[in-house]
């Protein structure tokens, strides 16, 4: 028995030896010329290619970012031992990759995709390249499934479909991150996985986001990737690409992924700093000439894909910051031209306590309407016309003009729609509540109700209707439609309920 075990061990030893190659091979060795401000210039690696990972002799790593005739510019990713001029640098022959798998769910990762609180000990994990070409047009499918944010004004007027790229933009402190967090929280009961990428933000920012999702959402369906403001510029640059590579792994499993980039203004600023340090010629607002390509190659990796790619989807919600409402600045206009629509948050609306402060006139969803359920399409179709007319006519009220009775009714209805669009943060509404709120206003029940009472009365009525007619919310939830008979019954029930609860008391 002992002899057999010794023989088995010996055979395993021999098989291991056969795996090694003892043939001589050439290895390129470079030298650091200068280093500073997250950038190193090296020479002596003639075979190096763009975005290749290189390793320095003190175990620091970097990314080849610029190639010249004799030298190369390297962006530093990790600074462990401290690089000095004259240090040796070696090629790895590969691009930066990230270990992917189900084990990442619920974890906070660094810019290279490694969990912060634990070290990866798995040698068998799948790796995905951080930089990758976007799928071709023939590999993509139509956006046809809705991705609900839980925010009535968005799901009704600016709908988002799975696989869409919808930009969120606005001035500082107008609720951009809160809107994105609400969308993640609303996926608690759906099959959508969420990835939140924090780029160049303060530590407190990501801690707040993490805590909000822990309190109201499902952490086990989320991945957090953070690079703080003081970390190397190289990590700030690579973070969104790392997150997208992780999203692509889940997409290939046939899953739907929501990814939030918070925010791409800081990402563009970091890239500008790297480019200036590498002595690239500056263009408009000192950004390099390839700034458009920086974000287009990132966002083009999102989409709804055919079965040959797993049938999954990646929905991208990039966030960008404007200054004093200027959406025609360089980075916002670039991103507006890349994405499939935008949600604009207005500081003036925010200050008037209209929250979420979404300016419907400047917001648009180019393809999301095709993903709406039949009942939402029907209700939202009429709403879009009425609400746009309301916004147009509301301007005249500022001049004290005498208005016709029909216009007054339109303004009255529009103001009540605006009231039900107001939502507190971290309280997303399910689809059936969206529909019930919109039909409640459309029924005319609230037209005579004082405006300040609308948000007090409407939730009570919605709750009563859900208890009295449970088959209607169930039909909306399961079938996505209502028959004409059900809609008439719903409107009549709203009127009767209003008479019973409020009108009689008022009289």
XYZ file of C-alpha atoms in Angstrom:
507
model
C 0.000 0.000 0.000
C 2.813 2.421 0.927
C 4.693 1.559 -2.264
C 1.594 2.361 -4.356
C 1.230 5.781 -2.714
C 4.924 6.563 -3.287
C 4.551 5.509 -6.916
C 1.483 7.748 -7.379
C 3.301 10.750 -5.863
C 6.318 10.089 -8.098
C 4.129 9.930 -11.222
C 2.469 13.248 -10.319
C 5.917 14.773 -9.831
C 7.007 13.549 -13.282
C 3.867 14.958 -14.936
C 4.524 18.357 -13.318
C 8.110 18.382 -14.632
C 6.861 17.672 -18.175
C 4.715 20.812 -18.022
C 7.782 23.061 -17.757
C 9.721 24.188 -20.805
C 13.502 24.461 -20.442
C 14.052 26.119 -23.821
C 15.779 29.528 -23.747
C 13.649 32.595 -24.481
C 14.214 36.337 -24.737
C 12.690 38.692 -22.162
C 12.546 42.447 -22.661
C 13.804 44.584 -19.810
C 13.210 48.317 -19.689
C 14.445 51.157 -17.548
C 12.650 54.025 -15.820
C 13.825 57.401 -17.135
C 11.707 59.651 -14.898
C 8.749 59.383 -12.553
C 6.320 61.786 -10.909
C 2.622 62.650 -10.507
C 1.310 59.129 -11.271
C 3.301 59.011 -14.543
C 6.559 57.245 -15.450
C 8.562 57.472 -18.663
C 10.435 54.304 -19.630
C 12.639 53.002 -22.439
C 13.870 49.601 -23.588
C 10.615 47.709 -24.285
C 10.416 47.738 -28.106
C 7.666 45.090 -28.272
C 5.293 46.809 -25.845
C 1.765 47.635 -27.017
C -0.823 50.199 -25.952
C -2.672 49.428 -22.684
C -0.248 46.589 -21.856
C 0.339 45.926 -18.163
C 3.953 46.384 -17.047
C 5.607 45.491 -13.723
C 8.380 47.454 -12.017
C 11.145 45.809 -9.974
C 9.583 46.995 -6.673
C 6.265 45.254 -7.552
C 4.489 48.428 -8.699
C 2.285 48.089 -11.767
C 1.435 50.428 -14.604
C -0.394 50.728 -17.883
C 1.343 51.711 -21.123
C -0.551 54.793 -22.179
C 1.688 56.495 -24.702
C 4.159 55.084 -27.229
C 6.984 57.090 -28.790
C 9.897 56.011 -31.015
C 12.263 55.275 -28.123
C 10.213 55.851 -24.971
C 6.809 54.967 -23.532
C 4.569 56.800 -21.067
C 3.217 54.614 -18.274
C 0.267 55.446 -16.035
C 0.838 54.017 -12.554
C -1.908 51.820 -11.108
C -0.327 50.629 -7.856
C 2.456 52.332 -5.930
C 3.696 49.796 -3.385
C 7.476 50.089 -3.188
C 8.055 53.493 -4.723
C 9.524 53.828 -8.219
C 12.810 55.611 -8.869
C 14.694 56.615 -11.995
C 16.913 53.740 -13.123
C 14.569 50.985 -11.837
C 13.942 47.998 -14.084
C 10.557 47.453 -15.730
C 9.235 44.270 -17.366
C 6.495 43.421 -19.834
C 3.666 41.058 -18.946
C 2.460 40.539 -22.510
C -1.171 41.038 -21.481
C -3.710 43.765 -20.954
C -5.200 44.532 -17.544
C -7.839 41.959 -16.627
C -10.237 41.499 -13.720
C -11.255 38.299 -11.906
C -15.007 37.860 -12.297
C -17.595 35.595 -10.734
C -20.640 35.419 -8.490
C -18.364 35.919 -5.467
C -18.159 39.666 -6.311
C -21.839 40.267 -5.452
C -22.300 42.291 -2.273
C -18.637 43.380 -2.150
C -16.825 46.706 -2.358
C -14.009 46.583 -4.935
C -11.020 48.767 -5.747
C -10.296 50.253 -9.173
C -8.795 46.979 -10.421
C -11.785 44.912 -9.327
C -10.256 43.285 -6.225
C -12.363 43.099 -3.032
C -11.067 45.653 -0.534
C -11.774 43.707 2.648
C -10.356 40.354 1.522
C -7.633 39.020 -0.739
C -8.415 36.842 -3.732
C -7.062 33.362 -3.080
C -8.783 31.657 -5.993
C -6.538 30.576 -8.870
C -9.353 29.211 -11.006
C -11.490 32.330 -11.360
C -12.423 33.560 -14.835
C -10.716 36.766 -15.960
C -12.189 39.359 -18.312
C -10.083 42.034 -20.069
C -10.736 45.549 -18.843
C -10.369 47.061 -22.334
C -12.506 45.308 -24.931
C -14.096 46.149 -28.262
C -17.824 46.823 -28.152
C -20.082 44.162 -29.708
C -21.069 44.769 -33.327
C -24.492 45.913 -34.506
C -25.370 42.395 -35.683
C -24.781 41.031 -32.165
C -27.278 43.453 -30.643
C -31.009 43.018 -30.142
C -33.858 45.517 -29.844
C -34.481 47.216 -26.504
C -37.886 45.752 -25.623
C -37.969 45.162 -21.848
C -38.553 48.016 -19.378
C -36.162 48.813 -16.565
C -38.246 50.484 -13.879
C -36.674 53.195 -11.752
C -39.632 53.407 -9.359
C -39.861 57.154 -10.097
C -43.222 57.982 -11.693
C -42.098 60.915 -13.846
C -39.298 58.807 -15.376
C -41.190 55.540 -15.850
C -44.109 57.390 -17.453
C -42.519 60.224 -19.447
C -38.809 59.308 -19.836
C -38.906 55.479 -19.772
C -35.716 53.424 -19.711
C -35.377 50.013 -21.367
C -32.951 47.221 -20.523
C -29.872 47.838 -22.641
C -30.377 51.597 -22.917
C -27.789 54.278 -22.136
C -29.525 57.158 -20.360
C -27.495 60.146 -19.195
C -28.266 61.802 -15.841
C -27.024 65.389 -15.728
C -27.470 68.457 -13.584
C -25.760 70.959 -11.304
C -24.087 69.855 -8.051
C -26.495 68.837 -5.241
C -29.600 68.476 -7.437
C -30.214 64.793 -6.650
C -28.334 62.945 -9.424
C -26.867 60.267 -7.158
C -30.143 59.962 -5.206
C -31.961 59.243 -8.473
C -29.428 56.553 -9.389
C -29.605 55.014 -5.896
C -33.425 54.921 -6.099
C -33.105 53.007 -9.363
C -30.791 50.449 -7.710
C -33.141 50.118 -4.714
C -36.074 49.504 -7.063
C -34.322 46.406 -8.471
C -34.732 44.685 -5.088
C -37.641 42.591 -6.379
C -36.458 42.313 -10.001
C -33.846 40.052 -11.612
C -31.519 42.976 -12.433
C -28.027 43.074 -10.878
C -26.552 46.511 -10.121
C -23.000 47.866 -10.248
C -22.262 51.270 -8.734
C -18.965 52.916 -9.745
C -17.717 55.854 -7.681
C -14.981 57.799 -9.519
C -12.937 60.401 -7.660
C -15.561 60.902 -4.931
C -14.960 61.367 -1.217
C -15.010 58.300 1.036
C -18.122 59.576 2.825
C -19.985 59.643 -0.490
C -19.605 55.922 -1.224
C -20.265 55.090 2.438
C -23.607 56.917 2.282
C -24.580 55.176 -0.957
C -23.632 51.786 0.482
C -25.645 52.446 3.645
C -28.731 53.613 1.743
C -28.743 50.468 -0.398
C -28.093 48.304 2.680
C -31.109 49.885 4.425
C -33.586 49.989 1.535
C -32.295 47.656 -1.200
C -30.606 44.276 -1.575
C -26.829 44.300 -1.116
C -26.534 40.736 -2.429
C -27.575 41.959 -5.884
C -25.108 44.857 -5.960
C -21.399 45.397 -6.568
C -19.654 48.607 -5.465
C -16.465 49.751 -7.139
C -14.792 52.836 -5.689
C -11.759 54.965 -6.411
C -11.399 57.862 -4.009
C -10.272 61.361 -4.922
C -6.754 60.903 -3.501
C -6.001 57.618 -5.277
C -3.779 57.409 -8.401
C -5.199 58.972 -11.559
C -4.597 55.674 -13.357
C -7.112 53.922 -11.096
C -9.637 56.720 -11.624
C -9.196 56.285 -15.370
C -9.540 52.492 -15.395
C -12.369 52.094 -12.836
C -15.388 52.398 -15.211
C -13.794 49.971 -17.690
C -13.171 47.472 -14.874
C -16.824 47.725 -13.804
C -17.987 47.221 -17.390
C -15.849 44.077 -17.708
C -17.563 42.687 -14.576
C -20.964 43.604 -16.068
C -20.031 41.754 -19.275
C -19.416 38.553 -17.308
C -22.970 38.626 -15.896
C -24.346 39.648 -19.299
C -22.744 36.559 -20.826
C -24.634 34.467 -18.261
C -27.877 35.840 -19.744
C -28.484 38.296 -16.885
C -29.549 41.929 -16.953
C -27.129 44.400 -15.376
C -27.593 48.043 -14.382
C -24.370 50.051 -14.139
C -24.074 53.572 -12.656
C -21.007 55.697 -13.475
C -20.764 58.403 -10.787
C -19.520 60.519 -12.351
C -17.935 60.836 -15.801
C -17.083 64.516 -15.294
C -14.412 63.518 -12.783
C -13.367 60.653 -15.059
C -12.825 63.086 -17.937
C -10.949 65.466 -15.615
C -8.622 62.653 -14.519
C -7.979 61.685 -18.138
C -7.207 65.314 -18.998
C -4.652 65.466 -16.161
C -2.974 62.253 -17.363
C -2.864 63.503 -20.954
C -1.297 66.829 -19.956
C 1.296 65.024 -17.820
C 2.129 62.855 -20.837
C 2.567 66.091 -22.858
C -0.229 65.378 -25.302
C -1.438 68.462 -27.196
C -4.497 69.996 -25.473
C -7.686 70.942 -27.312
C -10.942 72.547 -26.216
C -11.007 73.230 -22.441
C -7.518 71.596 -22.330
C -9.011 68.150 -23.035
C -7.047 65.912 -25.421
C -8.347 65.230 -28.925
C -9.542 61.694 -28.122
C -11.808 62.665 -25.194
C -14.921 61.668 -27.183
C -13.464 58.218 -27.849
C -12.735 57.848 -24.115
C -16.443 57.672 -23.273
C -17.859 56.329 -26.529
C -15.821 53.108 -26.323
C -17.009 52.710 -22.725
C -20.734 53.301 -23.277
C -20.893 51.370 -26.565
C -20.262 48.207 -24.521
C -23.749 48.584 -23.017
C -26.802 47.274 -24.833
C -29.279 44.459 -25.246
C -27.623 41.452 -26.892
C -28.717 38.440 -28.893
C -28.699 34.868 -27.653
C -25.251 34.193 -29.148
C -23.866 36.572 -26.487
C -26.018 35.037 -23.755
C -29.142 37.135 -24.339
C -28.334 39.467 -21.433
C -28.241 43.243 -21.264
C -26.198 46.078 -19.777
C -28.110 49.272 -18.973
C -25.798 52.253 -18.431
C -26.744 55.337 -16.403
C -23.740 57.672 -16.632
C -23.846 60.778 -14.435
C -22.310 64.076 -15.514
C -22.136 67.380 -13.650
C -23.055 70.717 -15.224
C -22.161 74.203 -14.043
C -25.015 76.714 -13.679
C -27.234 74.584 -15.909
C -24.905 74.793 -18.912
C -25.665 71.566 -20.810
C -23.801 72.850 -23.871
C -20.394 72.484 -22.159
C -17.877 70.134 -23.775
C -18.279 66.925 -21.746
C -22.115 67.098 -21.374
C -22.598 67.611 -25.138
C -20.219 64.749 -25.900
C -22.167 62.404 -23.649
C -25.576 63.600 -24.880
C -24.499 62.686 -28.420
C -23.330 59.207 -27.323
C -26.300 58.185 -25.148
C -29.918 57.279 -26.018
C -31.405 60.157 -24.051
C -30.892 62.264 -20.947
C -32.576 63.089 -17.643
C -31.877 66.701 -16.710
C -32.174 67.807 -13.071
C -32.809 71.523 -12.664
C -31.469 73.480 -9.684
C -34.384 75.936 -9.812
C -36.952 73.135 -9.542
C -34.938 71.604 -6.704
C -35.001 74.884 -4.797
C -38.788 75.095 -5.306
C -39.058 71.726 -3.530
C -40.129 69.918 -6.710
C -38.179 66.699 -6.170
C -36.978 64.750 -8.052
C -36.122 68.005 -9.830
C -36.489 66.599 -13.352
C -36.987 69.148 -16.119
C -39.309 67.213 -18.448
C -38.817 69.757 -21.245
C -35.052 69.142 -21.437
C -35.227 65.402 -20.761
C -35.803 62.742 -23.398
C -35.693 58.982 -23.882
C -35.177 58.085 -27.527
C -35.840 54.348 -27.385
C -37.345 53.618 -23.944
C -40.952 54.101 -25.111
C -40.749 50.878 -27.134
C -40.109 48.937 -23.914
C -43.177 50.190 -22.029
C -46.000 47.820 -21.062
C -49.317 48.289 -22.949
C -51.113 49.971 -20.017
C -48.222 52.365 -19.373
C -48.046 53.238 -23.086
C -51.750 53.989 -23.102
C -51.763 56.108 -19.934
C -48.446 57.853 -20.670
C -49.438 58.670 -24.269
C -52.209 61.010 -23.126
C -50.107 62.267 -20.212
C -47.230 63.371 -22.472
C -49.547 65.538 -24.568
C -51.359 67.081 -21.593
C -48.203 67.697 -19.574
C -46.279 69.288 -22.461
C -49.267 71.606 -23.112
C -49.352 72.448 -19.401
C -45.633 73.388 -19.370
C -46.170 75.568 -22.447
C -49.225 77.384 -21.044
C -47.779 77.770 -17.532
C -45.344 80.392 -18.814
C -48.246 82.766 -19.551
C -49.411 82.717 -15.927
C -46.230 84.577 -14.953
C -47.388 87.624 -16.939
C -50.777 87.835 -15.223
C -52.668 87.264 -18.459
C -56.393 86.487 -18.443
C -56.807 82.829 -19.354
C -59.682 80.938 -20.947
C -61.623 78.354 -18.963
C -60.143 75.478 -21.017
C -56.595 76.713 -20.337
C -57.354 77.021 -16.613
C -58.532 73.408 -16.548
C -55.350 72.334 -18.342
C -53.206 74.210 -15.797
C -55.214 72.738 -12.941
C -54.695 69.187 -14.210
C -50.989 69.739 -14.969
C -50.320 71.074 -11.469
C -51.845 67.920 -9.975
C -49.738 65.713 -12.201
C -46.693 67.611 -10.981
C -47.738 67.018 -7.371
C -47.990 63.244 -7.800
C -44.604 63.265 -9.557
C -43.061 64.433 -6.272
C -41.478 61.511 -4.421
C -39.375 61.208 -1.321
C -35.977 59.547 -1.785
C -35.590 55.775 -1.277
C -39.329 55.142 -1.735
C -39.684 53.887 -5.314
C -43.157 52.967 -6.528
C -44.016 49.661 -8.247
C -45.637 49.681 -11.718
C -49.181 49.251 -10.425
C -48.833 52.335 -8.193
C -47.580 54.422 -11.136
C -50.677 53.480 -13.120
C -53.098 54.025 -10.229
C -51.675 57.496 -9.481
C -51.888 58.535 -13.143
C -55.454 57.218 -13.577
C -56.460 58.942 -10.322
C -55.397 62.337 -11.710
C -56.827 61.566 -15.168
C -60.227 60.724 -13.621
C -60.590 64.393 -12.571
C -61.252 63.477 -8.945
C -58.468 65.739 -7.650
C -59.245 68.760 -9.860
C -61.165 70.557 -7.106
C -58.830 69.424 -4.330
C -56.520 72.157 -2.930
C -53.060 71.667 -4.386
C -51.366 71.356 -1.004
C -53.723 68.462 -0.108
C -53.059 66.336 -3.225
C -50.055 64.465 -1.782
C -51.943 63.920 1.463
C -55.124 62.537 -0.127
C -53.812 60.509 -3.085
C -51.736 57.869 -1.164
C -54.734 57.138 1.079
C -57.000 56.639 -1.939
C -54.459 54.421 -3.715
C -54.176 52.208 -0.634
C -57.974 51.944 -0.305
C -58.370 51.007 -3.977
C -55.695 48.323 -3.679
C -57.645 46.831 -0.779
C -61.079 47.164 -2.444
C -60.067 46.014 -5.948
C -57.009 43.756 -5.554
C -57.584 42.191 -8.976
C -56.761 45.481 -10.762
C -53.201 45.948 -9.347
C -52.664 42.229 -9.934
C -53.713 42.552 -13.587
C -51.339 45.501 -14.075
C -48.488 43.649 -12.386
C -48.914 40.304 -14.148
C -50.410 41.200 -17.541
C -49.291 44.824 -18.001
C -52.739 45.805 -19.264
C -56.282 46.724 -18.200
C -59.527 46.176 -20.062
C -61.838 49.117 -20.832
C -64.285 47.745 -18.274
C -61.574 47.640 -15.570
C -60.485 51.217 -16.323
C -64.048 52.498 -16.100
C -64.580 50.605 -12.849
C -61.361 52.104 -11.466
C -62.352 55.689 -12.326
C -65.842 55.210 -10.882
C -64.364 53.701 -7.699
C -62.016 56.689 -7.317
C -64.949 59.101 -7.606
C -67.100 57.174 -5.140
C -64.213 56.865 -2.696
C -63.441 60.578 -2.921
C -67.087 61.427 -2.242
C -67.119 59.123 0.756
C -63.807 60.236 2.305
C -63.430 63.916 1.463
C -66.192 65.588 -0.502
C -68.935 64.874 2.077
C -66.750 66.203 4.914
C -65.915 69.351 2.974
C -69.597 70.051 2.295
